[in-house]
CSV table of C-alpha atoms in Angstrom, one decimal:
chain,number,residue,atom,x,y,z
C,119,MET,CA,120.4,-14.0,-5.7
C,120,HIS,CA,120.7,-12.9,-9.3
C,121,GLN,CA,120.1,-15.8,-11.7
C,122,ARG,CA,121.1,-15.8,-15.3
C,123,ILE,CA,119.0,-18.2,-17.4
C,124,LEU,CA,119.7,-19.2,-20.9
C,125,MET,CA,116.4,-20.4,-22.3
C,126,ARG,CA,115.7,-22.4,-25.4
C,127,ALA,CA,113.3,-20.0,-27.2
C,128,LYS,CA,113.2,-18.6,-30.7
C,129,LYS,CA,112.7,-15.1,-29.4
C,130,GLY,CA,111.9,-13.3,-26.2
C,131,PRO,CA,108.3,-12.2,-25.4
C,132,PHE,CA,109.1,-8.5,-26.0
C,133,ASP,CA,111.1,-9.0,-29.2
C,134,VAL,CA,108.9,-7.5,-32.0
C,135,TYR,CA,109.4,-8.5,-35.6
C,136,SER,CA,107.2,-7.7,-38.6
C,137,PRO,CA,105.4,-10.6,-40.3
C,138,GLU,CA,107.9,-10.2,-43.2
C,139,GLU,CA,110.9,-10.5,-40.8
C,140,ALA,CA,109.2,-13.3,-38.9
C,141,PHE,CA,108.9,-15.2,-42.2
C,142,GLU,CA,112.4,-14.5,-43.5
C,143,ARG,CA,114.2,-15.3,-40.3
C,144,ASN,CA,111.7,-17.9,-39.1
C,145,TRP,CA,111.1,-16.1,-35.8
C,146,ILE,CA,108.1,-18.4,-35.0
C,147,GLY,CA,110.3,-21.5,-35.1
C,148,GLU,CA,108.3,-23.2,-37.9
C,149,ASN,CA,105.1,-23.1,-35.8
C,150,ASN,CA,103.9,-20.1,-33.8
C,151,GLY,CA,102.7,-22.6,-31.1
C,152,ASN,CA,106.4,-22.7,-30.0
C,153,LEU,CA,106.0,-19.1,-28.9
C,154,VAL,CA,103.1,-19.9,-26.7
C,155,PHE,CA,104.9,-22.3,-24.4
C,156,SER,CA,108.3,-20.5,-24.5
C,157,HIS,CA,106.8,-17.1,-23.7
C,158,ALA,CA,104.7,-18.7,-20.9
C,159,ALA,CA,107.9,-20.3,-19.5
C,160,HIS,CA,109.6,-16.9,-19.7
C,161,LYS,CA,106.8,-15.2,-17.7
C,162,LEU,CA,106.7,-18.0,-15.2
C,163,LEU,CA,110.4,-17.7,-14.5
C,164,GLN,CA,110.8,-13.9,-14.8
C,165,THR,CA,111.3,-12.9,-11.2
C,166,SER,CA,112.9,-9.6,-10.1
C,167,THR,CA,116.3,-11.2,-9.7
C,168,THR,CA,116.2,-13.3,-12.9
C,169,GLU,CA,117.7,-12.4,-16.3
C,170,ILE,CA,116.5,-14.6,-19.2
C,171,THR,CA,118.2,-14.8,-22.6
C,172,PRO,CA,116.6,-16.7,-25.5
C,173,THR,CA,118.9,-19.0,-27.5
C,174,GLU,CA,117.1,-18.2,-30.8
C,175,PHE,CA,117.1,-22.0,-31.2
C,176,LYS,CA,120.9,-21.9,-31.8
C,177,VAL,CA,122.6,-25.1,-30.7
C,178,ASN,CA,126.4,-25.2,-31.0
C,179,PRO,CA,128.5,-27.5,-28.8
C,180,ARG,CA,131.4,-25.1,-29.3
C,181,ASP,CA,129.5,-22.5,-27.3
C,182,ALA,CA,129.6,-24.6,-24.2
C,183,ASP,CA,132.5,-22.7,-22.5
C,184,MET,CA,130.8,-19.4,-23.1
C,185,ILE,CA,127.5,-20.7,-21.8
C,186,ASN,CA,129.2,-22.1,-18.7
C,187,GLU,CA,130.8,-18.7,-18.0
C,188,ARG,CA,127.8,-16.4,-18.7
C,189,TYR,CA,124.8,-18.4,-17.4
C,190,ASP,CA,123.8,-20.1,-14.2
C,191,VAL,CA,121.2,-22.6,-15.7
C,192,TYR,CA,120.1,-23.8,-19.1
C,193,VAL,CA,116.3,-24.1,-19.3
C,194,VAL,CA,114.9,-26.1,-22.1
C,195,PRO,CA,111.2,-26.0,-22.9
C,196,LEU,CA,110.6,-28.6,-25.6
C,197,ALA,CA,107.6,-29.7,-27.7
C,198,ASN,CA,107.4,-33.2,-29.3
C,199,ALA,CA,111.2,-33.5,-29.5
C,200,PHE,CA,111.3,-37.2,-29.1
C,201,ARG,CA,110.3,-38.0,-32.6
C,202,ARG,CA,112.1,-39.6,-35.6
C,203,SER,CA,112.4,-36.4,-37.7
C,204,TYR,CA,114.0,-34.6,-34.8
C,205,ALA,CA,116.6,-37.2,-33.8
C,206,HIS,CA,119.5,-35.3,-35.5
C,207,ARG,CA,118.7,-32.2,-33.5
C,208,ILE,CA,118.4,-34.2,-30.2
C,209,GLU,CA,121.9,-35.6,-31.0
C,210,LEU,CA,123.3,-32.1,-31.5
C,211,MET,CA,121.6,-30.8,-28.3
C,212,THR,CA,123.1,-33.8,-26.5
C,213,LYS,CA,126.6,-32.9,-27.6
C,214,LEU,CA,126.1,-29.4,-26.2
C,215,VAL,CA,124.5,-30.6,-22.9
C,216,GLU,CA,127.4,-33.1,-22.4
C,217,ARG,CA,129.8,-30.1,-22.4
C,218,LEU,CA,127.9,-28.0,-19.9
C,219,LYS,CA,128.8,-27.7,-16.3
C,220,ILE,CA,125.8,-25.7,-15.3
C,221,PRO,CA,122.3,-27.3,-14.4
C,222,VAL,CA,120.1,-28.2,-17.4
C,223,VAL,CA,116.4,-28.2,-16.8
C,224,VAL,CA,114.0,-29.7,-19.4
C,225,LEU,CA,110.7,-27.9,-18.8
C,226,GLY,CA,108.3,-30.3,-20.6
C,227,VAL,CA,109.1,-32.7,-23.5
C,228,GLY,CA,106.9,-35.0,-25.4
C,229,VAL,CA,107.3,-38.1,-27.5
C,230,GLN,CA,105.6,-38.4,-30.8
C,231,THR,CA,104.0,-41.7,-31.9
C,232,ASP,CA,100.5,-42.8,-32.6
C,233,VAL,CA,97.6,-42.3,-30.1
C,234,LYS,CA,98.2,-45.9,-28.8
C,235,GLY,CA,101.8,-45.1,-27.9
C,236,ASN,CA,103.3,-47.5,-30.4
C,237,ARG,CA,106.6,-48.5,-28.8
C,238,GLU,CA,108.0,-50.2,-31.9
C,239,TYR,CA,107.7,-47.0,-34.0
C,240,LEU,CA,110.1,-45.3,-31.5
C,241,ARG,CA,112.9,-47.9,-31.6
C,242,PRO,CA,115.0,-46.0,-34.1
C,243,ILE,CA,115.3,-43.0,-31.7
C,244,ASP,CA,115.9,-45.0,-28.5
C,245,ASP,CA,119.7,-44.5,-28.5
C,246,ALA,CA,119.5,-40.8,-29.2
C,247,VAL,CA,116.8,-40.2,-26.6
C,248,THR,CA,118.7,-42.3,-24.0
C,249,ARG,CA,121.9,-40.4,-24.5
C,250,PHE,CA,120.1,-37.0,-24.3
C,251,VAL,CA,118.1,-37.9,-21.1
C,252,ARG,CA,121.2,-39.3,-19.5
C,253,ALA,CA,123.1,-36.1,-20.2
C,254,VAL,CA,120.3,-34.0,-18.8
C,255,LEU,CA,119.9,-36.1,-15.6
C,256,ASP,CA,123.7,-35.8,-15.0
C,257,ARG,CA,122.9,-32.1,-14.6
C,258,SER,CA,119.4,-32.2,-13.2
C,259,HIS,CA,117.3,-33.8,-10.5
C,260,SER,CA,114.7,-35.0,-13.0
C,261,ILE,CA,113.4,-34.5,-16.5
C,262,GLY,CA,110.0,-32.8,-16.9
C,263,VAL,CA,107.7,-34.5,-19.5
C,264,ARG,CA,104.3,-33.5,-20.9
C,265,GLY,CA,102.3,-36.6,-20.1
C,266,GLU,CA,102.0,-40.2,-19.2
C,267,ILE,CA,102.9,-41.6,-22.7
C,268,THR,CA,106.3,-39.8,-22.6
C,269,GLU,CA,106.8,-40.9,-19.0
C,270,GLY,CA,106.1,-44.5,-19.9
C,271,TYR,CA,108.5,-44.4,-22.8
C,272,LEU,CA,111.3,-43.0,-20.7
C,273,ARG,CA,110.7,-45.7,-18.1
C,274,THR,CA,111.1,-48.4,-20.7
C,275,LEU,CA,114.5,-46.9,-21.5
C,276,GLY,CA,115.4,-47.3,-17.8
C,277,PHE,CA,114.9,-43.8,-16.4
C,278,SER,CA,113.0,-43.3,-13.2
C,279,ALA,CA,113.7,-39.6,-12.5
C,280,VAL,CA,110.8,-38.4,-14.6
C,281,ASP,CA,108.2,-35.8,-13.6
C,282,VAL,CA,104.9,-35.3,-15.5
C,283,ILE,CA,104.4,-31.5,-15.5
C,284,GLY,CA,102.4,-30.8,-18.7
C,285,CYS,CA,103.3,-27.7,-20.7
C,286,PRO,CA,104.2,-24.2,-19.3
C,287,SER,CA,101.6,-22.7,-21.7
C,288,MET,CA,98.7,-23.7,-19.5
C,289,PHE,CA,100.2,-21.8,-16.6
C,290,LEU,CA,100.4,-18.4,-18.3
C,291,HIS,CA,98.1,-17.0,-15.6
C,292,GLY,CA,99.6,-19.0,-12.7
C,293,ASP,CA,97.0,-20.8,-10.7
C,294,SER,CA,94.2,-18.8,-12.3
C,295,LEU,CA,92.4,-20.5,-15.2
C,296,ARG,CA,88.7,-20.7,-15.7
C,297,VAL,CA,87.0,-21.6,-18.9
C,298,GLU,CA,83.2,-21.2,-19.1
C,299,LYS,CA,80.7,-21.4,-21.9
C,300,ARG,CA,79.2,-18.0,-22.6
C,301,LYS,CA,76.0,-19.4,-24.0
C,302,ALA,CA,73.9,-22.5,-23.8
C,303,ALA,CA,74.4,-23.5,-27.4
C,304,LEU,CA,76.2,-22.5,-30.6
C,305,ALA,CA,74.3,-20.7,-33.3
C,306,PRO,CA,75.2,-20.5,-37.1
C,307,ASP,CA,76.3,-16.9,-36.7
C,308,ASP,CA,78.6,-17.4,-33.7
C,309,ARG,CA,82.4,-16.8,-34.1
C,310,LEU,CA,84.3,-20.1,-34.4
C,311,ALA,CA,88.0,-20.5,-34.6
C,312,LEU,CA,89.4,-23.5,-36.5
C,313,THR,CA,92.9,-25.0,-36.3
C,314,VAL,CA,94.2,-27.5,-38.8
C,315,SER,CA,97.4,-29.5,-39.1
C,316,PRO,CA,97.8,-29.5,-42.9
C,317,TYR,CA,99.0,-33.1,-42.9
C,318,VAL,CA,95.8,-34.4,-41.2
C,319,LYS,CA,93.9,-35.0,-44.4
C,320,SER,CA,90.8,-36.3,-42.7
C,321,MET,CA,90.0,-32.7,-41.7
C,322,ALA,CA,89.0,-31.8,-45.3
C,323,LYS,CA,85.3,-32.7,-45.0
C,324,ILE,CA,85.1,-31.2,-41.6
C,325,ILE,CA,86.5,-27.9,-42.9
C,326,ALA,CA,84.1,-27.9,-45.8
C,327,ARG,CA,81.1,-28.6,-43.6
C,328,HIS,CA,81.9,-25.8,-41.2
C,329,HIS,CA,82.8,-23.3,-43.9
C,330,GLU,CA,79.3,-23.9,-45.3
C,331,ARG,CA,77.4,-23.9,-42.0
C,332,TYR,CA,79.1,-21.1,-40.0
C,333,ALA,CA,79.5,-17.7,-41.7
C,334,ASN,CA,81.9,-16.4,-39.0
C,335,LEU,CA,84.3,-19.3,-39.1
C,336,ARG,CA,87.9,-18.2,-39.1
C,337,TYR,CA,90.9,-20.4,-39.8
C,338,LEU,CA,94.0,-19.7,-37.7
C,339,PRO,CA,97.1,-21.4,-39.3
C,340,GLN,CA,100.3,-21.8,-37.3
C,341,ASP,CA,103.0,-23.0,-39.7
C,342,LEU,CA,105.7,-21.0,-41.4
C,343,LYS,CA,104.8,-22.0,-45.0
C,344,THR,CA,101.2,-20.7,-44.6
C,345,LEU,CA,102.6,-17.4,-43.2
C,346,GLY,CA,104.5,-17.1,-46.5
C,347,THR,CA,101.4,-17.9,-48.5
C,348,LEU,CA,99.5,-15.2,-46.7
C,349,LEU,CA,102.3,-12.6,-47.2
C,350,TYR,CA,103.3,-13.4,-50.8
C,351,GLY,CA,100.9,-15.8,-52.3
C,352,ASP,CA,101.5,-19.4,-53.3
C,353,ALA,CA,105.1,-20.6,-53.6
C,354,PRO,CA,106.2,-21.2,-57.3
C,355,ASP,CA,105.6,-24.9,-57.1
C,356,ASP,CA,102.1,-24.4,-55.6
C,357,ARG,CA,100.7,-21.9,-58.1
C,358,GLY,CA,97.5,-22.9,-59.7
C,359,LYS,CA,97.0,-25.8,-57.3
C,360,SER,CA,94.0,-26.4,-55.1
C,361,SER,CA,93.3,-28.5,-52.1
C,362,ALA,CA,90.5,-29.3,-49.7
C,363,ILE,CA,92.9,-28.3,-46.9
C,364,PRO,CA,93.5,-24.5,-46.7
C,365,ILE,CA,97.1,-24.5,-47.9
C,366,HIS,CA,96.7,-22.5,-51.2
C,367,THR,CA,95.3,-19.1,-52.0
C,368,SER,CA,92.6,-20.8,-54.1
C,369,HIS,CA,90.9,-22.2,-51.0
C,370,PRO,CA,87.6,-20.5,-50.1
C,371,LEU,CA,88.8,-19.6,-46.7
C,372,PHE,CA,91.6,-17.5,-48.4
C,373,THR,CA,89.4,-16.0,-51.1
C,374,GLU,CA,86.8,-15.0,-48.5
C,375,ASP,CA,89.2,-13.4,-46.1
C,376,LYS,CA,88.6,-16.0,-43.4
C,377,VAL,CA,92.3,-16.7,-42.5
C,378,ARG,CA,94.2,-15.0,-39.7
C,379,MET,CA,97.7,-15.7,-38.6
C,380,PHE,CA,99.7,-14.2,-35.7
C,381,VAL,CA,103.4,-13.9,-35.2
C,382,ASP,CA,103.1,-13.2,-31.4
C,383,PRO,CA,100.9,-15.1,-28.9
C,384,TRP,CA,99.6,-12.0,-27.2
C,385,THR,CA,97.7,-10.7,-30.3
C,386,TRP,CA,96.6,-14.2,-31.0
C,387,MET,CA,95.0,-14.6,-27.5
C,388,ASP,CA,93.4,-11.2,-27.7
C,389,TYR,CA,91.8,-12.2,-31.0
C,390,LEU,CA,90.6,-15.5,-29.7
C,391,SER,CA,89.0,-13.9,-26.6
C,392,GLY,CA,86.3,-12.7,-28.9
C,393,PHE,CA,85.2,-16.1,-30.1
C,394,GLU,CA,82.6,-18.4,-28.7
C,395,PHE,CA,84.4,-21.6,-29.5
C,396,ALA,CA,87.7,-23.0,-30.9
C,397,PHE,CA,88.3,-26.5,-32.2
C,398,GLY,CA,90.7,-28.5,-34.4
C,399,THR,CA,93.9,-30.5,-34.4
C,400,ARG,CA,96.4,-28.0,-33.1
C,401,ILE,CA,97.2,-28.5,-29.4
C,402,HIS,CA,98.6,-25.0,-28.9
C,403,GLY,CA,95.9,-23.5,-31.0
C,404,THR,CA,93.5,-25.1,-28.5
C,405,ILE,CA,95.6,-24.1,-25.4
C,406,THR,CA,95.8,-20.5,-26.7
C,407,ALA,CA,92.0,-20.3,-26.8
C,408,LEU,CA,91.7,-21.8,-23.3
C,409,VAL,CA,94.2,-19.4,-21.7
C,410,ALA,CA,92.3,-16.6,-23.4
C,411,GLY,CA,89.1,-17.8,-21.7
C,412,THR,CA,87.5,-19.3,-24.8
C,413,PRO,CA,86.1,-22.8,-24.8
C,414,GLY,CA,88.4,-25.1,-26.9
C,415,TYR,CA,88.1,-28.6,-28.2
C,416,LEU,CA,90.9,-30.8,-29.5
C,417,PHE,CA,91.0,-33.5,-32.1
C,418,ALA,CA,94.0,-35.6,-30.8
C,419,HIS,CA,95.8,-37.2,-33.7
C,420,ASP,CA,99.0,-38.4,-32.1
C,421,SER,CA,100.5,-39.2,-28.7
C,422,ARG,CA,101.8,-35.6,-28.1
C,423,THR,CA,98.4,-34.0,-28.5
C,424,LEU,CA,96.6,-36.8,-26.7
C,425,GLU,CA,98.8,-36.9,-23.6
C,426,LEU,CA,98.5,-33.1,-23.0
C,427,ALA,CA,94.7,-33.2,-23.5
C,428,ARG,CA,94.5,-36.0,-20.9
C,429,TYR,CA,96.9,-34.3,-18.4
C,430,PHE,CA,95.0,-31.0,-18.5
C,431,ASP,CA,91.5,-32.5,-18.9
C,432,ILE,CA,91.0,-30.6,-22.2
C,433,PRO,CA,87.9,-31.7,-23.9
C,434,HIS,CA,88.9,-33.9,-26.8
C,435,ARG,CA,88.3,-36.8,-29.1
C,436,VAL,CA,90.8,-39.0,-30.9
C,437,MET,CA,90.9,-38.0,-34.5
C,438,LYS,CA,89.9,-41.4,-35.8
C,439,GLU,CA,86.7,-41.2,-33.8
C,440,VAL,CA,85.7,-37.9,-35.3
C,441,PRO,CA,83.1,-38.4,-38.0
C,442,ALA,CA,83.3,-36.3,-41.2
C,443,ASP,CA,79.9,-34.9,-40.4
C,444,VAL,CA,80.7,-33.8,-36.9
C,445,ASP,CA,79.3,-30.4,-36.0
C,446,ALA,CA,80.9,-27.7,-33.7
C,447,ALA,CA,77.6,-27.2,-32.0
C,448,GLN,CA,77.7,-30.9,-30.9
C,449,LEU,CA,81.3,-30.6,-29.7
C,450,TYR,CA,80.4,-27.4,-27.8
C,451,ASP,CA,77.4,-29.2,-26.2
C,452,GLU,CA,79.5,-32.2,-25.0
C,453,ALA,CA,82.5,-30.2,-23.9
C,454,ASP,CA,82.8,-30.2,-20.1
C,455,TYR,CA,85.4,-27.9,-18.5
C,456,THR,CA,84.8,-28.9,-14.9
C,457,ALA,CA,87.8,-31.2,-14.6
C,458,LEU,CA,90.1,-28.7,-16.4
C,459,ASN,CA,89.0,-25.9,-14.1
C,460,ASP,CA,88.9,-27.8,-10.8
C,461,GLY,CA,92.2,-29.6,-11.4
C,462,HIS,CA,94.2,-26.6,-12.5
C,463,LYS,CA,95.6,-25.5,-9.1
C,464,ALA,CA,96.8,-29.0,-8.3
C,465,ARG,CA,98.6,-29.2,-11.7
C,466,TYR,CA,100.1,-25.7,-11.1
C,467,GLU,CA,101.4,-26.9,-7.7
C,468,THR,CA,103.0,-29.8,-9.5
C,469,MET,CA,104.8,-27.4,-11.8
C,470,LEU,CA,105.9,-25.2,-8.9
C,471,ALA,CA,107.3,-28.2,-7.0
C,472,PHE,CA,109.3,-29.1,-10.2
C,473,LEU,CA,110.7,-25.5,-10.4
C,474,ALA,CA,111.6,-25.5,-6.7
C,475,LYS,CA,113.3,-28.9,-7.0
C,476,HIS,CA,115.5,-27.3,-9.7
C,477,ASP,CA,116.1,-24.0,-7.8
C,478,LEU,CA,114.1,-21.9,-10.3
C,479,GLY,CA,112.1,-19.0,-9.2
C,480,ASN,CA,108.4,-18.3,-9.8
C,481,ALA,CA,107.2,-14.9,-10.9
C,482,PHE,CA,103.7,-15.4,-9.3
C,483,ALA,CA,105.3,-15.7,-5.9
C,484,ASP,CA,107.7,-12.8,-6.4
C,485,GLY,CA,105.7,-9.7,-5.5
C,486,ASP,CA,104.4,-8.0,-8.6
C,487,SER,CA,106.7,-9.7,-11.1
C,488,ALA,CA,103.9,-11.4,-13.0
C,489,ALA,CA,101.8,-8.2,-13.1
C,490,ARG,CA,104.8,-6.2,-14.4
C,491,PHE,CA,105.3,-8.8,-17.1
C,492,ASP,CA,101.7,-8.4,-18.2
C,493,ALA,CA,101.9,-4.6,-18.0
C,494,ARG,CA,104.9,-4.7,-20.3
C,495,VAL,CA,103.0,-6.9,-22.8
C,496,ARG,CA,100.2,-4.4,-22.8
C,497,ALA,CA,102.7,-1.6,-23.4
C,498,THR,CA,104.3,-3.3,-26.4
C,499,THR,CA,102.9,-2.9,-29.9
C,500,TYR,CA,102.9,-6.2,-31.7
C,501,PRO,CA,102.0,-6.7,-35.4
C,502,PRO,CA,98.3,-7.3,-36.1
C,503,ALA,CA,97.0,-10.5,-37.7
C,504,VAL,CA,98.3,-11.4,-41.2
C,505,ARG,CA,95.4,-11.7,-43.6
C,506,PRO,CA,95.2,-13.0,-47.2
C,507,ALA,CA,96.8,-10.6,-49.6
C,508,GLY,CA,93.6,-10.0,-51.4
C,509,ALA,CA,92.0,-8.5,-48.3
C,510,THR,CA,95.0,-6.6,-47.0
C,511,ALA,CA,94.9,-2.9,-47.0
C,512,PRO,CA,96.8,-1.2,-49.9
C,513,GLU,CA,99.0,0.8,-47.6
C,514,VAL,CA,100.0,-2.5,-45.8
C,515,LEU,CA,100.8,-4.1,-49.2
C,516,LEU,CA,102.9,-1.0,-50.1
C,517,GLU,CA,104.9,-1.3,-46.9
C,518,ARG,CA,105.4,-4.9,-47.7
C,519,LEU,CA,106.7,-4.1,-51.2
C,520,GLN,CA,109.0,-1.4,-49.8
C,521,TRP,CA,110.3,-3.8,-47.2
C,522,LEU,CA,111.1,-6.4,-49.9
C,523,ARG,CA,112.8,-3.7,-52.0
C,524,ASP,CA,114.9,-2.5,-49.0
C,525,ARG,CA,115.8,-6.1,-48.1
C,526,ASN,CA,116.8,-6.8,-51.7
C,527,THR,CA,119.1,-3.8,-51.6
C,528,GLU,CA,120.7,-5.0,-48.4
C,529,LEU,CA,121.3,-8.4,-49.9
C,530,GLN,CA,122.9,-6.9,-53.0
C,531,THR,CA,125.2,-4.8,-50.8
C,532,ASP,CA,126.1,-7.9,-48.8
C,533,MET,CA,126.9,-9.8,-52.0
C,534,GLU,CA,129.1,-7.0,-53.3
C,535,THR,CA,131.0,-6.9,-50.0
C,536,LEU,CA,131.4,-10.6,-50.1
C,537,ARG,CA,132.8,-10.5,-53.7
C,538,GLU,CA,135.2,-7.7,-52.7
C,539,GLN,CA,136.5,-9.7,-49.8
C,540,ARG,CA,137.0,-12.8,-51.9
C,541,LEU,CA,138.8,-10.8,-54.6
C,542,ARG,CA,141.1,-9.3,-52.0
C,543,ALA,CA,141.8,-12.7,-50.6
C,544,ARG,CA,142.6,-14.1,-54.1
C,545,VAL,CA,145.0,-11.1,-54.8
C,546,LYS,CA,146.7,-11.6,-51.4
C,547,ARG,CA,147.3,-15.3,-52.1
C,548,ALA,CA,148.5,-14.6,-55.7
C,549,VAL,CA,150.9,-11.8,-54.6
C,550,GLY,CA,151.9,-13.4,-51.3
C,551,GLY,CA,153.3,-16.5,-52.9
C,552,PRO,CA,155.9,-14.8,-55.2
C,553,VAL,CA,156.8,-12.3,-52.4
C,554,ARG,CA,157.5,-15.2,-49.9
C,555,ARG,CA,159.6,-17.0,-52.5
C,556,ILE,CA,161.7,-13.9,-53.1
C,557,LEU,CA,162.2,-13.2,-49.4
C,558,ASN,CA,163.2,-16.8,-48.8
C,559,ARG,CA,165.9,-16.9,-51.5
């Protein structure tokens, strides 16, 4: 049976946009980690009889009738959506869901509080989350959550139809996932990938230490603002500033061409497959390394990162327990991937049971659907990594300038069109009034 899925995703896995377009239109959804789990969900559900359409993160309750008519199910992969700063978006999404008549499947959502699961911190969003979950469960058998902290929170709100399923990103290769160390110990000349959440200031000394010790350290940012910094330099308010966290072009990792950012997960994974080790605070930066077969280690700094690390047995430490003088070689030595590898099939079966419960297909059980998806990825040309402007080839910079010039021309044309439309409307109102008065005499 043909199934039409509307999926919450910023873009589809084969939608290709240049870094400049990705920055202007925010095609990474603020953080390119969003693409990792939404594209994995796309692959997981892309059977031969399934048609998947991304929402581009658009949420408009007035679209409910159109969605009910055109789609059979609304699939909603989410990240740390149960957080204070996201409450207004949850409320808007709730208004849409309440108007839908088709099934709504939440494919993994997480709560964001501290690593201890501070319940009081979440009080302000209790009502918004309750209304959202109730709306989903009116259209679904259960709600899929990322880990035990989110499950516990929803149970305190009175919900029992809660399934812990982790995140689709870890099932990019179905039941196949094996992470192995390629060497006994790390050496100073090994390739190390670093992830940093810019707001985790305690990473500053760790960054400096590893920059000094490991010549082949590379920083892989994930946020939209840093993409803009790589493309066009510091924003006006940031010019001339410096920070121990790599957020300005003055940072040594920028000046030494040791920053790489990707606007698609596939090039990101290919790049990481050539590293010996990846570590840092970003959960999807860590997961991207793991699914690429590279040993990864997470510094869990909140509940959303911690519960995923626990569920998937990802080697980790709580950020507060990471000393400033920690060394990647030490982390590499203590990292054990036995539980991650051995438990993967059971976790995959849990995900499949959740999909089956909600009448969703599975590409890995649908002939060569998963293989065809991978082949299409290989046949698609995605943009390479974005590097600091000072290390970018002149021809690439020229293309960027030409793109900006063309875009400026388009915007000017649009403005002129808008002015003409407004002028016509004014003239029509000005003339229309007297004419109506004459005709009505």
